[in-house]
Each structure stands twice: as C-alpha cells, then as structure tokens.
Coordinates of C-alpha atoms in Angstrom, one line a residue:
Chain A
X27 CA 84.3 -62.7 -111.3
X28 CA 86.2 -65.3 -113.1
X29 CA 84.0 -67.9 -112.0
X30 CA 80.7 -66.1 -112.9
X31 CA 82.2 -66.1 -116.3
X32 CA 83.4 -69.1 -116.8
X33 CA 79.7 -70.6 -115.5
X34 CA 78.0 -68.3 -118.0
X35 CA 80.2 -69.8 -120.8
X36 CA 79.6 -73.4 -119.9
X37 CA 76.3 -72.9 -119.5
X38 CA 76.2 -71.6 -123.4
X39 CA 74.5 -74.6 -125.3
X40 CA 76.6 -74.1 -128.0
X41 CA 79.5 -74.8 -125.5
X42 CA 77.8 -77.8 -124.0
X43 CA 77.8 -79.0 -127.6
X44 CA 80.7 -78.3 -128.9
X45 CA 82.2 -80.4 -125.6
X46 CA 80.1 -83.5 -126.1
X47 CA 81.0 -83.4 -129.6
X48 CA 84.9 -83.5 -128.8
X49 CA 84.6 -85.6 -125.9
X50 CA 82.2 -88.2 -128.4
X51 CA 85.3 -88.1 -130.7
X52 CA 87.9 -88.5 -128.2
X53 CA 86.6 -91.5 -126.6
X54 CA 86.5 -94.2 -129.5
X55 CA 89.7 -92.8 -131.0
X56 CA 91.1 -93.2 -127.3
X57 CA 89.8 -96.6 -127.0
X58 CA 91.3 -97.3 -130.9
X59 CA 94.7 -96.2 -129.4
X60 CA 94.1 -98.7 -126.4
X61 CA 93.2 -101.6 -128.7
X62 CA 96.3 -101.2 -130.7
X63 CA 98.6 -100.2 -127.8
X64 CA 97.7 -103.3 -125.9
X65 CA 99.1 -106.1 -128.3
X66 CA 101.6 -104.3 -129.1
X67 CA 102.8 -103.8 -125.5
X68 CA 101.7 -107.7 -125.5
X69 CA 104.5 -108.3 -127.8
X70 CA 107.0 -107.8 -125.4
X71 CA 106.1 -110.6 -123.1
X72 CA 105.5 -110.4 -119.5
X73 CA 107.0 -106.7 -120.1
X74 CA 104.6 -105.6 -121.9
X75 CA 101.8 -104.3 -119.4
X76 CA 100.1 -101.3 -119.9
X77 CA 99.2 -98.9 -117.6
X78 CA 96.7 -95.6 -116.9
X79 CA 100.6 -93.8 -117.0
X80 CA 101.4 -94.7 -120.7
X81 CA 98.5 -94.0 -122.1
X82 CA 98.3 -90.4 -120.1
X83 CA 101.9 -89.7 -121.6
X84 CA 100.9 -91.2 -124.8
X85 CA 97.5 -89.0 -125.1
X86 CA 99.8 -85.6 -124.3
X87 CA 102.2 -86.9 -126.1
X88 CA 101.0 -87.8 -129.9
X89 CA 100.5 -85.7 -132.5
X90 CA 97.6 -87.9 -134.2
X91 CA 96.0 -87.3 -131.2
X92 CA 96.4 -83.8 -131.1
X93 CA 95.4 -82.9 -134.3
X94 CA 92.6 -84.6 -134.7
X95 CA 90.9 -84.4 -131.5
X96 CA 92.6 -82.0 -128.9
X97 CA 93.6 -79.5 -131.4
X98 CA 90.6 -79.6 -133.5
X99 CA 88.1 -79.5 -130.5
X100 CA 90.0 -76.4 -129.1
X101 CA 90.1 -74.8 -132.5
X102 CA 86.1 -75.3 -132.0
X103 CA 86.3 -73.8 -128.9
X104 CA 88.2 -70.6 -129.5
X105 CA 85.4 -68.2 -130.3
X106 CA 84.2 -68.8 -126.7
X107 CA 86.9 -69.2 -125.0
X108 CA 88.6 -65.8 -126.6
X109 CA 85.7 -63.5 -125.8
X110 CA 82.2 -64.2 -124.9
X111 CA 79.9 -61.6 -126.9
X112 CA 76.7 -62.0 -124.5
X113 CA 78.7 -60.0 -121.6
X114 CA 81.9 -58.3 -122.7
X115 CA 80.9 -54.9 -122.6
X116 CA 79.1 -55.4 -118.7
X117 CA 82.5 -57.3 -118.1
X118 CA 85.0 -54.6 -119.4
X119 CA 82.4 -51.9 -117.5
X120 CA 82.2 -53.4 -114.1
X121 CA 85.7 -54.3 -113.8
X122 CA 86.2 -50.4 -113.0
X123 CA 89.8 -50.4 -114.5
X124 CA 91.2 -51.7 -118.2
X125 CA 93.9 -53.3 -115.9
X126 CA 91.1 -55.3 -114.0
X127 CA 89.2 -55.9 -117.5
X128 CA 93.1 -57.1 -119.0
X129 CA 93.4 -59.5 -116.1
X130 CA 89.6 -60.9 -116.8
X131 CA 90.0 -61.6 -120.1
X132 CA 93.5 -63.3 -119.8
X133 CA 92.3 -65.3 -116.8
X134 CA 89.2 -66.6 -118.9
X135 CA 91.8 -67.8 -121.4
X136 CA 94.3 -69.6 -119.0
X137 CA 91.5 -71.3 -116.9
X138 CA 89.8 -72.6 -119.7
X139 CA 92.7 -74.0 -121.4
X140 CA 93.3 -75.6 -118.0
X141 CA 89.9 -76.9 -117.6
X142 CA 89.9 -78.4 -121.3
X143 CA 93.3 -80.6 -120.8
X144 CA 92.0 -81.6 -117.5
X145 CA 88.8 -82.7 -118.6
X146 CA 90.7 -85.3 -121.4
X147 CA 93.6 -86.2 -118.5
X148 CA 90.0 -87.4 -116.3
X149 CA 88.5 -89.1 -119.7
X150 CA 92.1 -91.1 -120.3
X151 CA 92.4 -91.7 -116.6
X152 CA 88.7 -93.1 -116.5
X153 CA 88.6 -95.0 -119.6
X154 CA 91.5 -96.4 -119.6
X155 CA 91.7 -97.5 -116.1
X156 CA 88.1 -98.9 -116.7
X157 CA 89.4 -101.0 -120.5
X158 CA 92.8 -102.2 -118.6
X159 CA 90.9 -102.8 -115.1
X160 CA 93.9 -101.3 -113.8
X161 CA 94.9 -97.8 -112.4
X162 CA 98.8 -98.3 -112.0
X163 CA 100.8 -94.9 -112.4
X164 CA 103.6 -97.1 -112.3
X165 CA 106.6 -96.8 -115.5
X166 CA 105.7 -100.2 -118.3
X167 CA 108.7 -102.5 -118.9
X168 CA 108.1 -102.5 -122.5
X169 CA 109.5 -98.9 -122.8
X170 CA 112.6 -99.5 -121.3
X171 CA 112.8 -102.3 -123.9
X172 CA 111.9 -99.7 -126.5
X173 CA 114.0 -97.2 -125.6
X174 CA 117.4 -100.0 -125.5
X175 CA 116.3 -100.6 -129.2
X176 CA 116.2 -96.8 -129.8
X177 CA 119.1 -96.4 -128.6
X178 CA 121.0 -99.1 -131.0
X179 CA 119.9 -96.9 -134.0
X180 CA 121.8 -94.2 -135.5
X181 CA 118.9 -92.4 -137.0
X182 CA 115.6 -90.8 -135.7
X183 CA 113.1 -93.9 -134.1
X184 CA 109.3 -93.5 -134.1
X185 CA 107.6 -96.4 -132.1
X186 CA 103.7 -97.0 -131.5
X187 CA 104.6 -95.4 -128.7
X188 CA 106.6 -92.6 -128.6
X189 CA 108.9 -91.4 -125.5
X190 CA 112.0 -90.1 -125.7
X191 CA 114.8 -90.9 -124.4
X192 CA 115.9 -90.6 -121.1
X193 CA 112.5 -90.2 -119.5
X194 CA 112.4 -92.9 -117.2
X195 CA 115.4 -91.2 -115.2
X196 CA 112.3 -89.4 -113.7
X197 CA 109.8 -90.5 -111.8
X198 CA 106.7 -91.0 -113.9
X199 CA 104.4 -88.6 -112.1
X200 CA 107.0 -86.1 -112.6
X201 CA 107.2 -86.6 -116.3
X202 CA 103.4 -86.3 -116.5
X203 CA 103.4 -83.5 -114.6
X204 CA 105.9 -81.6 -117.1
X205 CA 104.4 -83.3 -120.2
X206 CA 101.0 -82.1 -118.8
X207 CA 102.1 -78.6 -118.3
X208 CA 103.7 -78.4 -121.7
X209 CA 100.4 -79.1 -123.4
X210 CA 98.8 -76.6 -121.1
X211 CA 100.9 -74.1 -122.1
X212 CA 100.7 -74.7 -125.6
X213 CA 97.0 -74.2 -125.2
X214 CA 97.1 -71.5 -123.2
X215 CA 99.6 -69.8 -126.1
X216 CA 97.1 -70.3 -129.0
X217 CA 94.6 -68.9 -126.9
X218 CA 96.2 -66.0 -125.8
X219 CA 97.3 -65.7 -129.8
X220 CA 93.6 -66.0 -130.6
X221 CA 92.4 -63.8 -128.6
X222 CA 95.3 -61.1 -129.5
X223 CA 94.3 -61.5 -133.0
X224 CA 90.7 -61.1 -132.7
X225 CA 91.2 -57.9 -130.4
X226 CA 93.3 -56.2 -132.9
X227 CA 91.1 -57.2 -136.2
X228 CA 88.0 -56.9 -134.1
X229 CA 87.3 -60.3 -135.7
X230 CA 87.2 -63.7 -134.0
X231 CA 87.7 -65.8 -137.6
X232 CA 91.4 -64.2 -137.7
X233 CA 92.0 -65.4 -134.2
X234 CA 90.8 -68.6 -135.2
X235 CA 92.3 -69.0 -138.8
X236 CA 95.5 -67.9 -137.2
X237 CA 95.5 -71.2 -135.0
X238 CA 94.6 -72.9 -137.8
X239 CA 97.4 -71.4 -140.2
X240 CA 100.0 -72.1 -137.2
X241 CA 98.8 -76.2 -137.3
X242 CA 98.6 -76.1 -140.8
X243 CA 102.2 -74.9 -140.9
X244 CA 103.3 -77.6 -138.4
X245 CA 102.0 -80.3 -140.1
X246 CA 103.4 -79.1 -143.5
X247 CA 107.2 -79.1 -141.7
X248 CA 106.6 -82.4 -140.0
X249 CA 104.9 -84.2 -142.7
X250 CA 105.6 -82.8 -146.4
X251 CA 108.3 -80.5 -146.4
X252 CA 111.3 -81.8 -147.9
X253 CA 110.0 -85.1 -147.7
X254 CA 110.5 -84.7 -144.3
X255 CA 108.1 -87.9 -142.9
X256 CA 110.7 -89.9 -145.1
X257 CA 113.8 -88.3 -142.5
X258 CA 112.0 -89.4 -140.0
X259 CA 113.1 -93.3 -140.8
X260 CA 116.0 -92.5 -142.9
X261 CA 118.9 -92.9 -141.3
X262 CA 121.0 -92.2 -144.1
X263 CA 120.2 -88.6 -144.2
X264 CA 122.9 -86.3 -143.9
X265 CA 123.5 -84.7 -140.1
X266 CA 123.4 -81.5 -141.3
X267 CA 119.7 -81.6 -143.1
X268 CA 118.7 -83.6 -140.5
X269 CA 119.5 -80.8 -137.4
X270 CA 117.8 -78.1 -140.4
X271 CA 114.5 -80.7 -140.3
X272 CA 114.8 -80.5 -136.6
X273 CA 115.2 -76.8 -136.2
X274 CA 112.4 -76.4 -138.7
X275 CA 110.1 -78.3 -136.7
X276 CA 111.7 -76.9 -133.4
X277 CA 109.8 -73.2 -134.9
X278 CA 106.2 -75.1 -134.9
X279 CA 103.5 -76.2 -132.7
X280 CA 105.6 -79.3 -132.0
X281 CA 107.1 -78.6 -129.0
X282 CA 103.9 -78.0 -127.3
X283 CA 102.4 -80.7 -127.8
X284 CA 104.9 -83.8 -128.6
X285 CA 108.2 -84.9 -129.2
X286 CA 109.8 -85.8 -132.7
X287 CA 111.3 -89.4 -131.4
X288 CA 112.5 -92.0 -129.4
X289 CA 115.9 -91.0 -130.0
X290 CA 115.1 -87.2 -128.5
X291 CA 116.3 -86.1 -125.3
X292 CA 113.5 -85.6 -122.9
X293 CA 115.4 -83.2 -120.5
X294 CA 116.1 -81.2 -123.1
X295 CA 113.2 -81.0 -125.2
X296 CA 110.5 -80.9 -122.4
X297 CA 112.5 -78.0 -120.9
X298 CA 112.4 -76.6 -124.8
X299 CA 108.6 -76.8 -124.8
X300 CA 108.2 -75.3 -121.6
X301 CA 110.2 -72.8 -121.5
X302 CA 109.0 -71.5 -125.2
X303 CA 105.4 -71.5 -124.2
X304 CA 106.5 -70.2 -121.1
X305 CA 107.9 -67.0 -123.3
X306 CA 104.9 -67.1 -126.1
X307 CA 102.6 -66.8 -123.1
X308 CA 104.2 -64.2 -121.5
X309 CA 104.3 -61.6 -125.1
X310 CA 101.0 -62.3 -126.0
X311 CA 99.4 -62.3 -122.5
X312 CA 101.5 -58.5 -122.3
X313 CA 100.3 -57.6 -125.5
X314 CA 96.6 -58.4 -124.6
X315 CA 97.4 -56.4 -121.5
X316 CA 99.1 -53.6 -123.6
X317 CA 96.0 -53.5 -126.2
X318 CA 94.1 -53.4 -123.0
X319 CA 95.5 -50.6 -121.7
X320 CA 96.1 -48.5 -125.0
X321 CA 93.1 -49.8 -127.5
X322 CA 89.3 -49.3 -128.3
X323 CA 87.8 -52.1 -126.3
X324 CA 84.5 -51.6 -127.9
X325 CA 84.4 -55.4 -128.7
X326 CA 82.0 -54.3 -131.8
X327 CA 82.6 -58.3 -133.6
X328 CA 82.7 -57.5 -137.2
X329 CA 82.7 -60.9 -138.3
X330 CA 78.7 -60.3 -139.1
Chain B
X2 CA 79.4 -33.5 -110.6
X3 CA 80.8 -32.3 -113.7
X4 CA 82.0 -33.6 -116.9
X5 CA 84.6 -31.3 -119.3
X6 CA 85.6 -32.6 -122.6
X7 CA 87.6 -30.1 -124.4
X8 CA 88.9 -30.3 -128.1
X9 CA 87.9 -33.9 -127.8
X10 CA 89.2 -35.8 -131.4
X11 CA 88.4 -39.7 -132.4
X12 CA 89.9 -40.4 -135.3
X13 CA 90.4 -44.1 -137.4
X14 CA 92.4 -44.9 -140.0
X15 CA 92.5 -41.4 -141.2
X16 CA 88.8 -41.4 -140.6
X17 CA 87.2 -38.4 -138.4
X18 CA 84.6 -40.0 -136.3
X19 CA 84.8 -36.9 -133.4
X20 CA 86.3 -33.5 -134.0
X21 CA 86.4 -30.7 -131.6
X22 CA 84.0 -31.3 -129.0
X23 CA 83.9 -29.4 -125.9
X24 CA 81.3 -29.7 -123.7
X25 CA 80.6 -29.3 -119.6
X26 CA 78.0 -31.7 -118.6
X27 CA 76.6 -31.6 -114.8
X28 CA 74.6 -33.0 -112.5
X29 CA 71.3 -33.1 -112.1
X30 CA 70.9 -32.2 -115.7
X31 CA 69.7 -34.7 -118.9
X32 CA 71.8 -34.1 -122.3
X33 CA 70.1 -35.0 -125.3
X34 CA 72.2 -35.7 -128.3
X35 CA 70.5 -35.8 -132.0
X36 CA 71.7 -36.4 -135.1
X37 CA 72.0 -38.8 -138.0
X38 CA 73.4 -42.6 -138.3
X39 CA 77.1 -41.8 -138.2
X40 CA 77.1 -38.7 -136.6
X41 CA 79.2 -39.6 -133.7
X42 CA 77.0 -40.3 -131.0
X43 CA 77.9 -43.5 -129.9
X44 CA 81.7 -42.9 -130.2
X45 CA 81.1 -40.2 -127.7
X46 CA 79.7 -42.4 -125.7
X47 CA 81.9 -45.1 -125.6
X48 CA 84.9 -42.5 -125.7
X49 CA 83.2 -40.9 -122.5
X50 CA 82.4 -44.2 -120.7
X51 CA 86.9 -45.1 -121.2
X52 CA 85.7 -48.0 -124.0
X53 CA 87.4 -45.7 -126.9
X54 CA 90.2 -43.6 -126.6
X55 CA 90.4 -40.6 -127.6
X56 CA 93.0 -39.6 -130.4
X57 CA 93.6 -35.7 -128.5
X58 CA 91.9 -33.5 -126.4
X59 CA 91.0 -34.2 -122.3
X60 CA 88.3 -35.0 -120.3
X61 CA 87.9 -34.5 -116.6
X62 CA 85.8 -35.3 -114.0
X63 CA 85.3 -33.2 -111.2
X64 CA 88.6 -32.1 -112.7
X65 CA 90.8 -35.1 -112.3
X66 CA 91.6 -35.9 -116.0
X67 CA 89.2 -39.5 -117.5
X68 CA 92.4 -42.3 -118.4
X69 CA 90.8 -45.1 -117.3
X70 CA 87.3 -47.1 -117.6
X71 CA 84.7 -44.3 -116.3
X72 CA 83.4 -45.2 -112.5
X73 CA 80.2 -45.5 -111.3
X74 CA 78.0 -45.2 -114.9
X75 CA 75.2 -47.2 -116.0
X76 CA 74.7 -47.7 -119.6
X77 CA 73.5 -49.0 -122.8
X78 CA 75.6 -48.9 -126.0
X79 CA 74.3 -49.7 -128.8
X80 CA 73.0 -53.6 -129.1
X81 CA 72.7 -54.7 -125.2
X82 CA 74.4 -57.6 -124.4
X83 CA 72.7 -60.8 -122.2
X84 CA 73.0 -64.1 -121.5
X85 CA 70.3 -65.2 -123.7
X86 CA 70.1 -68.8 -122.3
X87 CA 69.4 -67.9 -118.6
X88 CA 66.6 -65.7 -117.1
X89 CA 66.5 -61.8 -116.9
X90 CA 66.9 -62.5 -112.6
X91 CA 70.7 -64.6 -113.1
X92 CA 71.2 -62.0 -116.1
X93 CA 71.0 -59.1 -113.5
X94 CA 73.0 -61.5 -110.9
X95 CA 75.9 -62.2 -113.5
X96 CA 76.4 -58.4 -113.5
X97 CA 76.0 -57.9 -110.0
X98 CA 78.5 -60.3 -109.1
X99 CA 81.3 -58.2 -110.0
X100 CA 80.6 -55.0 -107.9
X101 CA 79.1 -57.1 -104.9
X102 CA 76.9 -54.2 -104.2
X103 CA 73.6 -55.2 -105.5
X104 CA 71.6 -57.4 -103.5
X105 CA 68.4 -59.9 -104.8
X106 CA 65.9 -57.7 -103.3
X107 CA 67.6 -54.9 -105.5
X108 CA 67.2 -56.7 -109.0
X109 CA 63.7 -57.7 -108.4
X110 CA 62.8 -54.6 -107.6
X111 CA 64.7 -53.1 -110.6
X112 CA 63.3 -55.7 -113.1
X113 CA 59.8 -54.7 -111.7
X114 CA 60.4 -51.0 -112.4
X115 CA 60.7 -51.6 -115.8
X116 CA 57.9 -53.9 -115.8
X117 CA 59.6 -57.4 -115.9
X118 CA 58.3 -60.1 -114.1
X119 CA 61.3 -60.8 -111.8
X120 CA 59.8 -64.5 -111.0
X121 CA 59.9 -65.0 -114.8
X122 CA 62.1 -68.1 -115.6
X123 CA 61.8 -67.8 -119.2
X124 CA 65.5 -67.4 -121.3
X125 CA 65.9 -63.6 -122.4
X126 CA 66.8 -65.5 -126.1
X127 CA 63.2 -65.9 -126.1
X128 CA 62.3 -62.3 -125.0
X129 CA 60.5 -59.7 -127.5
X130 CA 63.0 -56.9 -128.1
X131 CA 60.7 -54.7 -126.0
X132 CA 61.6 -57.1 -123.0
X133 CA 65.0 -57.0 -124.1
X134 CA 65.0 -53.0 -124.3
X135 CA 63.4 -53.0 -120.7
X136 CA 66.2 -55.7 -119.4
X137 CA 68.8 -53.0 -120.9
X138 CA 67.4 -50.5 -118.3
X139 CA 67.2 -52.4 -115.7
X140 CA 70.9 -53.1 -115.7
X141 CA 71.8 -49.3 -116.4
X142 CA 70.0 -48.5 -113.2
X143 CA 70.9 -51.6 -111.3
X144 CA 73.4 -50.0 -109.6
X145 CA 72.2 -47.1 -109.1
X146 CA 74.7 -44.9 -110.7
X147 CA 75.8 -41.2 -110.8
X148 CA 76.2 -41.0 -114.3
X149 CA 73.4 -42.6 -117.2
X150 CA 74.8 -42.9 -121.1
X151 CA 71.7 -44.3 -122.5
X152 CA 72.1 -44.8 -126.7
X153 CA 68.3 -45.5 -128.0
X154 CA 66.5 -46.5 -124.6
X155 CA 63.2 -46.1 -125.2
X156 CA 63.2 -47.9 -128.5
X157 CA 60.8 -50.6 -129.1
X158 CA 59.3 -49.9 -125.9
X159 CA 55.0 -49.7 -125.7
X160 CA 53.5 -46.0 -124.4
X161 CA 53.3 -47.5 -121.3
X162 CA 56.4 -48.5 -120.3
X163 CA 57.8 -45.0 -122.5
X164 CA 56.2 -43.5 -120.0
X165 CA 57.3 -45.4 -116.9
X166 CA 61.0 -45.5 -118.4
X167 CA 60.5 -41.3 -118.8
X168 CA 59.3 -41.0 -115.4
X169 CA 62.0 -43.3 -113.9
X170 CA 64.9 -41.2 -116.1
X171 CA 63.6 -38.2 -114.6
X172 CA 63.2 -39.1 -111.2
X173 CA 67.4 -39.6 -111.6
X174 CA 67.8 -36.4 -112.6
X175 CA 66.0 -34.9 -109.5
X176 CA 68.5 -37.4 -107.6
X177 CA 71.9 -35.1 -108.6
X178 CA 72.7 -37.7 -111.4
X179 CA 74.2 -36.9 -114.8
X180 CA 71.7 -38.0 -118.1
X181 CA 73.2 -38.8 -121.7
X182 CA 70.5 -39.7 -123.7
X183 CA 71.0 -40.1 -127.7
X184 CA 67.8 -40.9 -129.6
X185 CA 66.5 -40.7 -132.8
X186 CA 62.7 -39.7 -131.2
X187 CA 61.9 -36.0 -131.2
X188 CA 59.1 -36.4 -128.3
X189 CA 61.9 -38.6 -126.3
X190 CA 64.3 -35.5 -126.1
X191 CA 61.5 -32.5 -125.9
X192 CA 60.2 -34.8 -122.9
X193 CA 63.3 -35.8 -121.0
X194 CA 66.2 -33.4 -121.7
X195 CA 67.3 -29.7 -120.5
X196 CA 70.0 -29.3 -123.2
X197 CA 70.0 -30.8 -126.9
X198 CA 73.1 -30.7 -128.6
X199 CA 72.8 -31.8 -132.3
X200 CA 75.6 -33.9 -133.5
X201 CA 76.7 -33.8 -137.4
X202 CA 79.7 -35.5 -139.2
X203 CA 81.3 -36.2 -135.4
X204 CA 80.9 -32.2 -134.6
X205 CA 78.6 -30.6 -132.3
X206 CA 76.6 -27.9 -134.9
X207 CA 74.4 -26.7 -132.8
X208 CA 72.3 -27.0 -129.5
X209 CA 69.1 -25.8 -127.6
X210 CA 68.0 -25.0 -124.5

C-alpha cells in the first residue's frame, strides 16, 4: 500500500519538479563546497587528501548546507510529503481501520524523509567521487591535524570543515552511519510535526510555516541572538554564558542536523541528536496516531 | 443488513452540524436525503462512513456498535479525489491495490459501465467533470460493496449516462445492498429512492415514503 503511494506521489509533476529543482541547486553548491574544500585540505601537505567520506560527513554535517539546500528543498516538499490530496480519502477508506490509515500516513512520512537524504547521500557519493576521481571511505589526515589544533584552544573552534572532536575514535562508516541517521531523524521529526499540524488546523501552510518558524528560530539562536556568531570565536566569553549559548542552541534544529564545533564532543552530541529525534519522533508519530484514532479525518484542506 | 443511528449529535466548536438523528436504514432499500447547503448531509455521511466522529449518540451495524472506519462501503464525498496525472485504468488500480480484491478484468468492466473507455490513456486532469463524475462511480462500485453513500452522483452527468448510472444504482438495490443517496435533483430521488428523509439545520424534519 505504501509503495502504491509513494509511486503515485513521485509520479506527481509537481514533485518531479520540485526534486530537479533541489537536486539543480544542490549540485553546484556541492561542487562550490568541493572547490574550496580541496585547497584547503591542500594546505596541509601530503595530509591533506580528500575523500567521498569527508565530504559525506561534511554535507550531513553543515548547517550552510542545510539551510539552503536540504532544509529548503524539504520545506518545498512538505505539502506532499504530509498528505497527498488526490487519494487521501480512498486511502483512509480502504485501509478498513483508523489504526491501518495512522500507520499509512506515518509510513509515507518516514519513507520519504528516508528516500530524500538518500537521494543527496547518492548525489555527494557520485559527484564527488567523480570531481576527486576517487571513492575512498577512508578517515583524511588533515582532520586529525585539525582536530590537534582544536584541541590547543580554549574556546569554541569552527574550521572549513567542521568535526568534532573525538570522532575518529570510530570508524568512519560508523560515524556516517550515526551522522546519517541523525539527519534522518531530524527530517523524519519535521515531517511528523508537519503533518501533525496540518491535521489539527486542517491546513497544510501551518504545517509548513511551523517548520519554517522552527528554522527560523534556530538560525536566530545560532546566528543573532546575543551576538551569539561572535561566541562562537570568542574565547574570552564567560563559561557560564557560553554553556547558556549552548543550551540555547541545544533547544533548536541544531542537533539534527550539525554540530556547534570542533571543540564538541562527538559521542556526546551525536547520541544528543539521536536520541532527541528519537523522542520528538516518537510524540508526534503517537500524536498523529492519537488524532488518528480520536479526530475528524475528513482531510477537507482549507488552505483554498 | 441494518444500520441504527440513534440520538446521533456532531457538534464543532459550539457549532450544531447534526442533532438528534435516529434512523434504521436496511438492506435492499435506497435512502434519499434532501435538503439545503448546510443541512448536514454530508457530515452524516462522513460520520456514517467512521471519517467524522460523532460528538454523542451510537450507531450499530447489524447491532455491533460503528467505532471504527465503516467496512465494506463504496462512496463519494463530496469533491472526488484522483490522480489526475495518470489514466482512469491506474486510477482504479491505485485503489485496488489496497484491498487486493479487484482484479483488471474487474476495473475495465466497471469503467465501461459507466461509460469510460477503459483503454483510454488520457490523464483524468484532462477529463470533463462528467468523466470525472462517471470515474467517481466507478470506484464506488469497484468493489462491489454492501453499503453505497453516494453525495451528488449524478451531477454533471448527460441523460444518458443519468440513466445508465440510475439503472446501475437500482440494480444494487435488487442485490440486498444499502443506498445513501443525497442530491439536490427532485427527479434523482422520485426515481431512485424508497424513503426520503429531508434534512434541515443538521435535523431530520421530515420524510416520505
């Protein structure tokens, strides 16, 4: 059932569209990151080779990125992905049980959000393997090297590259695996949230401009609030507004999606992100299930 | 088969959309339901086919009390829903996929019931809303139901396929099965139904044999 859905929806030209237009805009910016990444791993010598690894772990793993492709091309997606108007009612009808029908609709959500960061984890794969000639999954020297400096400075450290600390006491597939899962659960979380928000308002632009509010949020706390982009490279700031910035920032999208800097633990804030989208996922996929079970589900959209 | 709703109540933010209705629908019988915009016949509908709940009051079937999504219906609720980038045949097929009990010899011969071409390729975007209207009752009787809810269906339809669609909803009623039919159309409920109950401010006022 989940498949005839999901087929219907990416057969939808608009779809189609709206995943040319993300994937047109993900592959210069990618290949931007790649020109700039490459002499700067340069820098370093015979340590600095780049690999298909970093620049997976640097693609899940950068806010820049995020924003203003991954983000902003799921944003665009979220009216499909949250409900698809041409067959709900069939859908809800034929699945013989609201509990059937609850497990539909949240299936849709989690397999698209799936599919979308596995389509850009092929794209990076591809293109950069193809622009480096070189498919190596293997760790770069030149982030060991990065992290030694990190780890002579006091404050928080933002590199071009941006891994935090203590990572390379995994194996790399291993910390791809968990960065990769972090993102998918983030995406998984503002769909869920979407689609929560558009059941109870009946209207799909709350479930979007609630995704939207959530970014905008994040980007206010990591970039503007309390001249909080200045912390970032001031290492004079007191400890104690400094762990407040953190916390602050800890509340956001952030932890989906990146880390704050070279000087972060990665055990800690990988198992942060995870286990927080683990637990957003869970209360809005139960209350989807619980509006499911107890609400009107006649999907009227009142957004025309 | 037999449907009881008694003391059946929809209300919305303080609004009354249903109030009091009790009915016994059966089989082998077609209910008509008049009234005005607003009067509440679609929220019966949808409260009766488990998309709404009801605010108080029960419903049973065959006397097991109605808590879930209501089994074995065909329907169409206000504007149908399609794929409108593939043709009426994968439309049919989408919907089919989830029961597993309708085969392709079944959908073409549904779709040519109701008078669609069922080696058509053409997108149902591009249909007239008469071939849209005639798609709508081809998936309500896809299945072949017990139970028909059927808001509007012969609107925008020609005399000829009014006709056909008539002869086709009566022919289910001579099979045992249950008939809802709201419609605005005077001729469409002298023609089709046994009992007409007229539906006012989400109250039944009144209703003819």
């Amino acid at each position: 059932m989940i498949r005839t859905q999901l087929a219907a929806v990416l057969h939808k030209p608009s779809v189609r569209l709206k995943i040319l237009l993300i994937t047109l805009l993900f592959i210069p910016t990618l290949i931007e990151q790649l020109t700039m990444i490459v002499p700067y791993a340069d820098s370093f010598g015979k340590e600095g080779q780049v690999t298909v690894a970093i620049m997976l772990l640097h693609v899940f793993n950068y806010l820049y990125f995020y924003v203003d492709v991954l983000l902003a091309g799921f944003i665009l997606l979220i009216p499909d992905i949250v409900r698809d108007e041409y067959i709900d009612k069939q859908a809800i009808m034929l699945s013989a049980s609201r509990k059937k029908a609850a497990g539909i609709a949240l299936a849709r959500i989690v397999s698209f959000s799936v599919l979308y960061v596995l389509w850009f984890l092929l794209l990076t794969v591809m293109i950069s393997g193809v622009w480096l000639r070189n498919f190596s999954l293997a760790w770069p020297h030149f982030i060991s090297v990065i992290q030694k400096q990190a780890a002579g400075w006091s404050g928080w450290y933002m590199q071009l590259v941006m891994l935090p600390e203590n990572c390379m006491d995994y194996p790399v597939l291993v910390v791809l695996f968990l960065i990769v899962v972090r993102s998918t659960l983030g995406f998984i979380f503002l769909g869920m949230l979407a689609g929560l928000i558009t059941l109870l308002t009946k209207k799909t632009k709350y479930g979007v401009g609630i995704v939207i509010f959530l970014l905008a949020v994040t980007l206010f706390l990591y970039y503007d609030f309390d001249g909080g982009f200045l912390l970032c490279y001031d290492a004079s700031v007191p400890a104690e507004q400094a762990r407040v910035m953190t916390d602050l920032i800890k509340a956001t999208l952030v932890p989906f999606f990146t880390f704050r800097s070279l000087t972060d633990n990665f055990t800690y804030w990988i198992q942060y992100g995870i286990v927080c989208g683990l637990v957003l996922c869970i209360v809005t996929s139960a209350g989807i299930w619980l509006y499911y079970q107890k609400g009107d589900l006649d999907n009227a959209d009142q957004d025309e | 088969m037999q449907i009881r709703m008694n003391n059946v109540c929809k209300t919305i933010k303080g609004a009354t959309l249903l109030a009091d209705i009790s009915l016994t629908l059966n089989s082998g019988k077609i209910y008509g339901f008049v009234g005005d915009n607003g009067a509440g016949k679609t929220v019966l509908f949808k409260i009766l086919l488990g998309l709404m709940r009801k605010t108080s009051g029960s419903i049973t079937i065959d006397g097991v009390e109605l808590t879930d999504l209501l089994q074995n219906a065909g329907f169409i609720i206000e504007r149908p829903e399609y794929i409108p980038y593939y043709s009426a045949v994968k439309n049919l097929a989408v919907i089919a996929a989830y029961h597993m009990k309708t085969d392709s010899a079944r959908i073409r011969e549904v779709l040519e019931m109701f008078g669609l071409d069922p080696d058509d390729k053409k997108a149902v975007g591009k249909y007239s809303l008469g071939m849209k209207q005639k798609l709508a009752l081809s998936m309500a009787f896809m299945e072949n139901p017990e139970i028909l809810i059927l808001d509007e269906p012969l609107n925008a339809l020609d005399e000829g396929t009014v006709n056909n669609a008539r002869k086709h909803i009566l022919e289910a009623r001579e099979q045992g099965k249950l008939i809802l039919i709201a419609s605005h159309y005077k001729e469409d409920i002298q023609s089709l139904c046994d009992i007409v109950y007229r539906m006012k401010g989400g109250r039944i006022v009144g209703n003819i044999e």
